mmCIF file with all atom_site columns, C-alpha atoms in Angstrom:
data_model
loop_
_atom_site.group_PDB
_atom_site.id
_atom_site.type_symbol
_atom_site.label_atom_id
_atom_site.label_alt_id
_atom_site.label_comp_id
_atom_site.label_asym_id
_atom_site.label_entity_id
_atom_site.label_seq_id
_atom_site.pdbx_PDB_ins_code
_atom_site.Cartn_x
_atom_site.Cartn_y
_atom_site.Cartn_z
_atom_site.occupancy
_atom_site.B_iso_or_equiv
_atom_site.pdbx_formal_charge
_atom_site.auth_seq_id
_atom_site.auth_comp_id
_atom_site.auth_asym_id
_atom_site.auth_atom_id
_atom_site.pdbx_PDB_model_num
ATOM 1   C CA . MET A 1 1   ? 7.803   27.196 -33.428 1.00 0.00 ? 1   MET A CA 1
ATOM 2   C CA . ALA A 1 2   ? 8.106   27.889 -37.160 1.00 0.00 ? 2   ALA A CA 1
ATOM 3   C CA . THR A 1 3   ? 4.552   27.921 -37.919 1.00 0.00 ? 3   THR A CA 1
ATOM 4   C CA . ASN A 1 4   ? 3.402   30.079 -35.009 1.00 0.00 ? 4   ASN A CA 1
ATOM 5   C CA . LYS A 1 5   ? 6.593   32.536 -35.359 1.00 0.00 ? 5   LYS A CA 1
ATOM 6   C CA . HIS A 1 6   ? 4.323   34.171 -38.319 1.00 0.00 ? 6   HIS A CA 1
ATOM 7   C CA . ALA A 1 7   ? 0.970   33.859 -36.960 1.00 0.00 ? 7   ALA A CA 1
ATOM 8   C CA . LEU A 1 8   ? 0.028   37.242 -36.695 1.00 0.00 ? 8   LEU A CA 1
ATOM 9   C CA . ILE A 1 9   ? 1.242   38.202 -39.555 1.00 0.00 ? 9   ILE A CA 1
ATOM 10  C CA . ARG A 1 10  ? -0.936  35.730 -40.923 1.00 0.00 ? 10  ARG A CA 1
ATOM 11  C CA . PHE A 1 11  ? -3.996  36.787 -38.786 1.00 0.00 ? 11  PHE A CA 1
ATOM 12  C CA . LYS A 1 12  ? -3.788  39.989 -39.895 1.00 0.00 ? 12  LYS A CA 1
ATOM 13  C CA . ALA A 1 13  ? -3.672  39.585 -43.937 1.00 0.00 ? 13  ALA A CA 1
ATOM 14  C CA . LEU A 1 14  ? -6.640  37.273 -43.281 1.00 0.00 ? 14  LEU A CA 1
ATOM 15  C CA . ASP A 1 15  ? -8.112  39.932 -41.895 1.00 0.00 ? 15  ASP A CA 1
ATOM 16  C CA . LYS A 1 16  ? -7.772  41.959 -44.719 1.00 0.00 ? 16  LYS A CA 1
ATOM 17  C CA . CYS A 1 17  ? -8.209  39.339 -47.270 1.00 0.00 ? 17  CYS A CA 1
ATOM 18  C CA . PHE A 1 18  ? -11.823 39.122 -45.613 1.00 0.00 ? 18  PHE A CA 1
ATOM 19  C CA . ARG A 1 19  ? -12.832 42.615 -44.741 1.00 0.00 ? 19  ARG A CA 1
ATOM 20  C CA . ASN A 1 20  ? -12.257 43.120 -48.837 1.00 0.00 ? 20  ASN A CA 1
ATOM 21  C CA . ILE A 1 21  ? -16.211 42.915 -50.427 1.00 0.00 ? 21  ILE A CA 1
ATOM 22  C CA . GLY A 1 22  ? -14.676 43.353 -53.999 1.00 0.00 ? 22  GLY A CA 1
ATOM 23  C CA . ARG A 1 23  ? -12.633 40.901 -53.811 1.00 0.00 ? 23  ARG A CA 1
ATOM 24  C CA . GLN A 1 24  ? -13.453 36.996 -53.821 1.00 0.00 ? 24  GLN A CA 1
ATOM 25  C CA . TYR A 1 25  ? -11.079 35.172 -51.825 1.00 0.00 ? 25  TYR A CA 1
ATOM 26  C CA . PHE A 1 26  ? -10.428 31.408 -52.086 1.00 0.00 ? 26  PHE A CA 1
ATOM 27  C CA . MET A 1 27  ? -7.821  29.221 -50.293 1.00 0.00 ? 27  MET A CA 1
ATOM 28  C CA . GLU A 1 28  ? -4.858  29.970 -53.046 1.00 0.00 ? 28  GLU A CA 1
ATOM 29  C CA . ASP A 1 29  ? -5.693  33.962 -53.068 1.00 0.00 ? 29  ASP A CA 1
ATOM 30  C CA . LEU A 1 30  ? -5.149  33.517 -48.709 1.00 0.00 ? 30  LEU A CA 1
ATOM 31  C CA . ILE A 1 31  ? -1.907  31.219 -49.464 1.00 0.00 ? 31  ILE A CA 1
ATOM 32  C CA . GLU A 1 32  ? -1.160  34.165 -51.306 1.00 0.00 ? 32  GLU A CA 1
ATOM 33  C CA . ALA A 1 33  ? -1.704  36.856 -49.144 1.00 0.00 ? 33  ALA A CA 1
ATOM 34  C CA . CYS A 1 34  ? -0.002  35.295 -46.279 1.00 0.00 ? 34  CYS A CA 1
ATOM 35  C CA . SER A 1 35  ? 3.438   34.491 -47.404 1.00 0.00 ? 35  SER A CA 1
ATOM 36  C CA . GLN A 1 36  ? 3.417   37.580 -49.690 1.00 0.00 ? 36  GLN A CA 1
ATOM 37  C CA . ALA A 1 37  ? 2.687   39.813 -45.716 1.00 0.00 ? 37  ALA A CA 1
ATOM 38  C CA . ILE A 1 38  ? 5.357   37.548 -44.523 1.00 0.00 ? 38  ILE A CA 1
ATOM 39  C CA . TYR A 1 39  ? 7.893   38.209 -47.281 1.00 0.00 ? 39  TYR A CA 1
ATOM 40  C CA . ASP A 1 40  ? 6.966   42.363 -46.559 1.00 0.00 ? 40  ASP A CA 1
ATOM 41  C CA . TYR A 1 41  ? 7.775   41.989 -42.800 1.00 0.00 ? 41  TYR A CA 1
ATOM 42  C CA . SER A 1 42  ? 10.401  39.431 -42.814 1.00 0.00 ? 42  SER A CA 1
ATOM 43  C CA . GLY A 1 43  ? 11.856  39.522 -46.470 1.00 0.00 ? 43  GLY A CA 1
ATOM 44  C CA . ILE A 1 44  ? 11.349  35.574 -46.039 1.00 0.00 ? 44  ILE A CA 1
ATOM 45  C CA . ILE A 1 45  ? 11.016  33.690 -49.534 1.00 0.00 ? 45  ILE A CA 1
ATOM 46  C CA . THR A 1 46  ? 7.879   30.935 -47.910 1.00 0.00 ? 46  THR A CA 1
ATOM 47  C CA . THR A 1 47  ? 5.306   29.820 -49.020 1.00 0.00 ? 47  THR A CA 1
ATOM 48  C CA . VAL A 1 48  ? 2.193   29.516 -45.636 1.00 0.00 ? 48  VAL A CA 1
ATOM 49  C CA . SER A 1 49  ? 0.126   25.845 -46.039 1.00 0.00 ? 49  SER A CA 1
ATOM 50  C CA . ARG A 1 50  ? -2.652  25.130 -46.801 1.00 0.00 ? 50  ARG A CA 1
ATOM 51  C CA . ARG A 1 51  ? -2.923  23.175 -43.655 1.00 0.00 ? 51  ARG A CA 1
ATOM 52  C CA . GLN A 1 52  ? -1.651  26.342 -42.058 1.00 0.00 ? 52  GLN A CA 1
ATOM 53  C CA . ILE A 1 53  ? -4.150  28.748 -43.229 1.00 0.00 ? 53  ILE A CA 1
ATOM 54  C CA . PHE A 1 54  ? -6.975  26.069 -41.991 1.00 0.00 ? 54  PHE A CA 1
ATOM 55  C CA . ASP A 1 55  ? -5.929  26.367 -38.748 1.00 0.00 ? 55  ASP A CA 1
ATOM 56  C CA . ASP A 1 56  ? -5.239  29.634 -38.803 1.00 0.00 ? 56  ASP A CA 1
ATOM 57  C CA . ILE A 1 57  ? -9.087  30.144 -39.437 1.00 0.00 ? 57  ILE A CA 1
ATOM 58  C CA . THR A 1 58  ? -9.728  28.119 -36.658 1.00 0.00 ? 58  THR A CA 1
ATOM 59  C CA . TYR A 1 59  ? -8.190  29.412 -34.128 1.00 0.00 ? 59  TYR A CA 1
ATOM 60  C CA . MET A 1 60  ? -9.752  32.641 -35.531 1.00 0.00 ? 60  MET A CA 1
ATOM 61  C CA . GLU A 1 61  ? -13.106 31.579 -35.228 1.00 0.00 ? 61  GLU A CA 1
ATOM 62  C CA . SER A 1 62  ? -12.502 30.407 -31.885 1.00 0.00 ? 62  SER A CA 1
ATOM 63  C CA . GLU A 1 63  ? -13.949 31.327 -28.321 1.00 0.00 ? 63  GLU A CA 1
ATOM 64  C CA . ASP A 1 64  ? -9.749  31.636 -27.319 1.00 0.00 ? 64  ASP A CA 1
ATOM 65  C CA . GLY A 1 65  ? -9.176  33.330 -30.898 1.00 0.00 ? 65  GLY A CA 1
ATOM 66  C CA . TYR A 1 66  ? -10.835 36.157 -32.232 1.00 0.00 ? 66  TYR A CA 1
ATOM 67  C CA . ARG A 1 67  ? -14.247 34.562 -32.326 1.00 0.00 ? 67  ARG A CA 1
ATOM 68  C CA . ILE A 1 68  ? -14.414 36.111 -36.063 1.00 0.00 ? 68  ILE A CA 1
ATOM 69  C CA . GLU A 1 69  ? -18.019 35.153 -37.619 1.00 0.00 ? 69  GLU A CA 1
ATOM 70  C CA . LEU A 1 70  ? -16.921 33.762 -41.404 1.00 0.00 ? 70  LEU A CA 1
ATOM 71  C CA . ASP A 1 71  ? -18.855 33.121 -44.656 1.00 0.00 ? 71  ASP A CA 1
ATOM 72  C CA . ARG A 1 72  ? -18.177 30.466 -46.396 1.00 0.00 ? 72  ARG A CA 1
ATOM 73  C CA . LEU A 1 73  ? -19.277 30.975 -50.042 1.00 0.00 ? 73  LEU A CA 1
ATOM 74  C CA . LYS A 1 74  ? -19.435 28.386 -53.452 1.00 0.00 ? 74  LYS A CA 1
ATOM 75  C CA . SER A 1 75  ? -18.242 30.666 -56.298 1.00 0.00 ? 75  SER A CA 1
ATOM 76  C CA . GLY A 1 76  ? -19.169 27.471 -58.543 1.00 0.00 ? 76  GLY A CA 1
ATOM 77  C CA . LYS A 1 77  ? -16.977 24.246 -57.313 1.00 0.00 ? 77  LYS A CA 1
ATOM 78  C CA . LYS A 1 78  ? -14.311 26.492 -55.028 1.00 0.00 ? 78  LYS A CA 1
ATOM 79  C CA . VAL A 1 79  ? -15.308 28.309 -52.137 1.00 0.00 ? 79  VAL A CA 1
ATOM 80  C CA . TYR A 1 80  ? -14.167 31.866 -50.976 1.00 0.00 ? 80  TYR A CA 1
ATOM 81  C CA . TYR A 1 81  ? -14.146 33.285 -47.509 1.00 0.00 ? 81  TYR A CA 1
ATOM 82  C CA . ARG A 1 82  ? -15.069 36.787 -46.119 1.00 0.00 ? 82  ARG A CA 1
ATOM 83  C CA . TYR A 1 83  ? -16.708 38.224 -42.888 1.00 0.00 ? 83  TYR A CA 1
ATOM 84  C CA . ASN A 1 84  ? -20.466 37.632 -41.977 1.00 0.00 ? 84  ASN A CA 1
ATOM 85  C CA . ASP A 1 85  ? -19.841 41.647 -40.920 1.00 0.00 ? 85  ASP A CA 1
ATOM 86  C CA . PRO A 1 86  ? -18.327 43.664 -43.282 1.00 0.00 ? 86  PRO A CA 1
ATOM 87  C CA . ASN A 1 87  ? -17.436 46.726 -40.935 1.00 0.00 ? 87  ASN A CA 1
ATOM 88  C CA . PHE A 1 88  ? -15.909 43.926 -39.244 1.00 0.00 ? 88  PHE A CA 1
ATOM 89  C CA . SER A 1 89  ? -12.264 43.329 -38.196 1.00 0.00 ? 89  SER A CA 1
ATOM 90  C CA . ILE A 1 90  ? -9.647  41.838 -35.316 1.00 0.00 ? 90  ILE A CA 1
ATOM 91  C CA . ASP A 1 91  ? -8.144  45.760 -35.559 1.00 0.00 ? 91  ASP A CA 1
ATOM 92  C CA . ASN A 1 92  ? -11.086 46.686 -33.155 1.00 0.00 ? 92  ASN A CA 1
ATOM 93  C CA . LEU A 1 93  ? -11.917 44.541 -31.512 1.00 0.00 ? 93  LEU A CA 1
ATOM 94  C CA . PRO A 1 94  ? -10.451 45.203 -27.586 1.00 0.00 ? 94  PRO A CA 1
ATOM 95  C CA . LEU A 1 95  ? -7.452  43.398 -25.604 1.00 0.00 ? 95  LEU A CA 1
ATOM 96  C CA . ASN A 1 96  ? -8.925  39.951 -23.922 1.00 0.00 ? 96  ASN A CA 1
ATOM 97  C CA . THR A 1 97  ? -7.733  38.903 -20.688 1.00 0.00 ? 97  THR A CA 1
ATOM 98  C CA . LYS A 1 98  ? -4.474  37.159 -21.289 1.00 0.00 ? 98  LYS A CA 1
ATOM 99  C CA . GLU A 1 99  ? -3.542  39.281 -24.034 1.00 0.00 ? 99  GLU A CA 1
ATOM 100 C CA . GLU A 1 100 ? -3.852  42.390 -21.093 1.00 0.00 ? 100 GLU A CA 1
ATOM 101 C CA . GLN A 1 101 ? -1.877  39.798 -19.170 1.00 0.00 ? 101 GLN A CA 1
ATOM 102 C CA . GLN A 1 102 ? 0.909   39.932 -21.901 1.00 0.00 ? 102 GLN A CA 1
ATOM 103 C CA . LEU A 1 103 ? 0.969   43.255 -21.918 1.00 0.00 ? 103 LEU A CA 1
ATOM 104 C CA . LYS A 1 104 ? 1.598   44.144 -18.769 1.00 0.00 ? 104 LYS A CA 1
ATOM 105 C CA . GLU A 1 105 ? 4.450   41.741 -18.169 1.00 0.00 ? 105 GLU A CA 1
ATOM 106 C CA . GLU A 1 106 ? 5.966   42.994 -21.297 1.00 0.00 ? 106 GLU A CA 1
ATOM 107 C CA . LEU A 1 107 ? 5.520   46.634 -19.705 1.00 0.00 ? 107 LEU A CA 1
ATOM 108 C CA . LEU A 1 108 ? 7.174   45.064 -16.251 1.00 0.00 ? 108 LEU A CA 1
ATOM 109 C CA . THR A 1 109 ? 10.068  43.911 -18.407 1.00 0.00 ? 109 THR A CA 1
ATOM 110 C CA . LEU A 1 110 ? 10.782  46.886 -20.150 1.00 0.00 ? 110 LEU A CA 1
ATOM 111 C CA . SER A 1 111 ? 10.380  49.123 -17.096 1.00 0.00 ? 111 SER A CA 1
ATOM 112 C CA . ARG A 1 112 ? 13.818  47.032 -16.177 1.00 0.00 ? 112 ARG A CA 1
ATOM 113 C CA . PHE A 1 113 ? 15.792  49.117 -17.479 1.00 0.00 ? 113 PHE A CA 1
ATOM 114 C CA . LYS A 1 114 ? 15.230  51.565 -16.862 1.00 0.00 ? 114 LYS A CA 1
ATOM 115 C CA . GLY A 1 115 ? 18.301  53.969 -16.259 1.00 0.00 ? 115 GLY A CA 1
ATOM 116 C CA . MET A 1 116 ? 20.673  51.968 -18.580 1.00 0.00 ? 116 MET A CA 1
ATOM 117 C CA . GLN A 1 117 ? 22.167  53.581 -20.804 1.00 0.00 ? 117 GLN A CA 1
ATOM 118 C CA . HIS A 1 118 ? 21.488  51.065 -24.070 1.00 0.00 ? 118 HIS A CA 1
ATOM 119 C CA . PHE A 1 119 ? 17.874  52.063 -23.426 1.00 0.00 ? 119 PHE A CA 1
ATOM 120 C CA . ASN A 1 120 ? 17.113  55.928 -23.400 1.00 0.00 ? 120 ASN A CA 1
ATOM 121 C CA . ARG A 1 121 ? 15.885  56.148 -26.462 1.00 0.00 ? 121 ARG A CA 1
ATOM 122 C CA . PHE A 1 122 ? 12.718  53.713 -25.414 1.00 0.00 ? 122 PHE A CA 1
ATOM 123 C CA . ARG A 1 123 ? 12.077  56.305 -22.163 1.00 0.00 ? 123 ARG A CA 1
ATOM 124 C CA . GLY A 1 124 ? 10.117  58.831 -24.720 1.00 0.00 ? 124 GLY A CA 1
ATOM 125 C CA . PRO A 1 125 ? 7.340   56.501 -24.984 1.00 0.00 ? 125 PRO A CA 1
ATOM 126 C CA . PHE A 1 126 ? 6.176   55.673 -21.346 1.00 0.00 ? 126 PHE A CA 1
ATOM 127 C CA . ASN A 1 127 ? 5.150   57.098 -17.898 1.00 0.00 ? 127 ASN A CA 1
ATOM 128 C CA . GLN A 1 128 ? 5.548   55.592 -14.553 1.00 0.00 ? 128 GLN A CA 1
ATOM 129 C CA . SER A 1 129 ? 4.688   58.782 -12.980 1.00 0.00 ? 129 SER A CA 1
ATOM 130 C CA . ARG A 1 130 ? 1.638   56.326 -13.328 1.00 0.00 ? 130 ARG A CA 1
ATOM 131 C CA . ASP A 1 131 ? 0.354   53.497 -11.930 1.00 0.00 ? 131 ASP A CA 1
ATOM 132 C CA . PHE A 1 132 ? -1.301  51.471 -13.564 1.00 0.00 ? 132 PHE A CA 1
ATOM 133 C CA . LYS A 1 133 ? -2.274  48.375 -10.969 1.00 0.00 ? 133 LYS A CA 1
ATOM 134 C CA . GLU A 1 134 ? 0.825   46.930 -10.637 1.00 0.00 ? 134 GLU A CA 1
ATOM 135 C CA . GLY A 1 135 ? 2.216   47.974 -14.605 1.00 0.00 ? 135 GLY A CA 1
ATOM 136 C CA . TRP A 1 136 ? 3.012   51.005 -16.546 1.00 0.00 ? 136 TRP A CA 1
ATOM 137 C CA . MET A 1 137 ? 0.463   53.367 -18.320 1.00 0.00 ? 137 MET A CA 1
ATOM 138 C CA . TYR A 1 138 ? 2.456   54.311 -22.141 1.00 0.00 ? 138 TYR A CA 1
ATOM 139 C CA . ASP A 1 139 ? 1.217   57.623 -23.620 1.00 0.00 ? 139 ASP A CA 1
ATOM 140 C CA . VAL A 1 140 ? -0.100  56.460 -26.944 1.00 0.00 ? 140 VAL A CA 1
ATOM 141 C CA . GLU A 1 141 ? 0.721   59.395 -29.102 1.00 0.00 ? 141 GLU A CA 1
ATOM 142 C CA . GLN A 1 142 ? 4.133   59.091 -28.227 1.00 0.00 ? 142 GLN A CA 1
ATOM 143 C CA . LEU A 1 143 ? 4.038   55.574 -29.053 1.00 0.00 ? 143 LEU A CA 1
ATOM 144 C CA . LYS A 1 144 ? 3.131   56.450 -32.226 1.00 0.00 ? 144 LYS A CA 1
ATOM 145 C CA . GLU A 1 145 ? 5.598   58.605 -32.574 1.00 0.00 ? 145 GLU A CA 1
ATOM 146 C CA . PHE A 1 146 ? 8.416   56.460 -32.136 1.00 0.00 ? 146 PHE A CA 1
ATOM 147 C CA . TYR A 1 147 ? 8.069   53.512 -33.695 1.00 0.00 ? 147 TYR A CA 1
ATOM 148 C CA . SER A 1 148 ? 6.922   55.876 -37.293 1.00 0.00 ? 148 SER A CA 1
ATOM 149 C CA . LYS A 1 149 ? 10.782  56.754 -36.872 1.00 0.00 ? 149 LYS A CA 1
#
């Protein structure tokens, strides 16, 4: 669990590094960026391992991951990493089938709390008036407003 616990945080940090064409990100830089992102998110001081970064890159390149196209460019004896297309970002990809199913299941779980006093603060962002197959519809603007508070 420990290595996968912060996987999305690492993926976002790697995505940010790979998009930055103004800097060369070597393995040490990727480790530092991921470790800093985890600290910024959770306050946990940790050093992500080299092996974990390689595994994350492999996953991000895979069909199960984000199918990124990554260039490995040499600078002397070291290798730095960047996207083949500088305009690419994992944030711009649509949800895949697995993510869409997970989102539907999570929204269905949240629907169980409807009407419970402790969970009234979550009521605003969700709109159950329209049925989206077996899940909930949600208002993106209300969700943004809710999470910006």
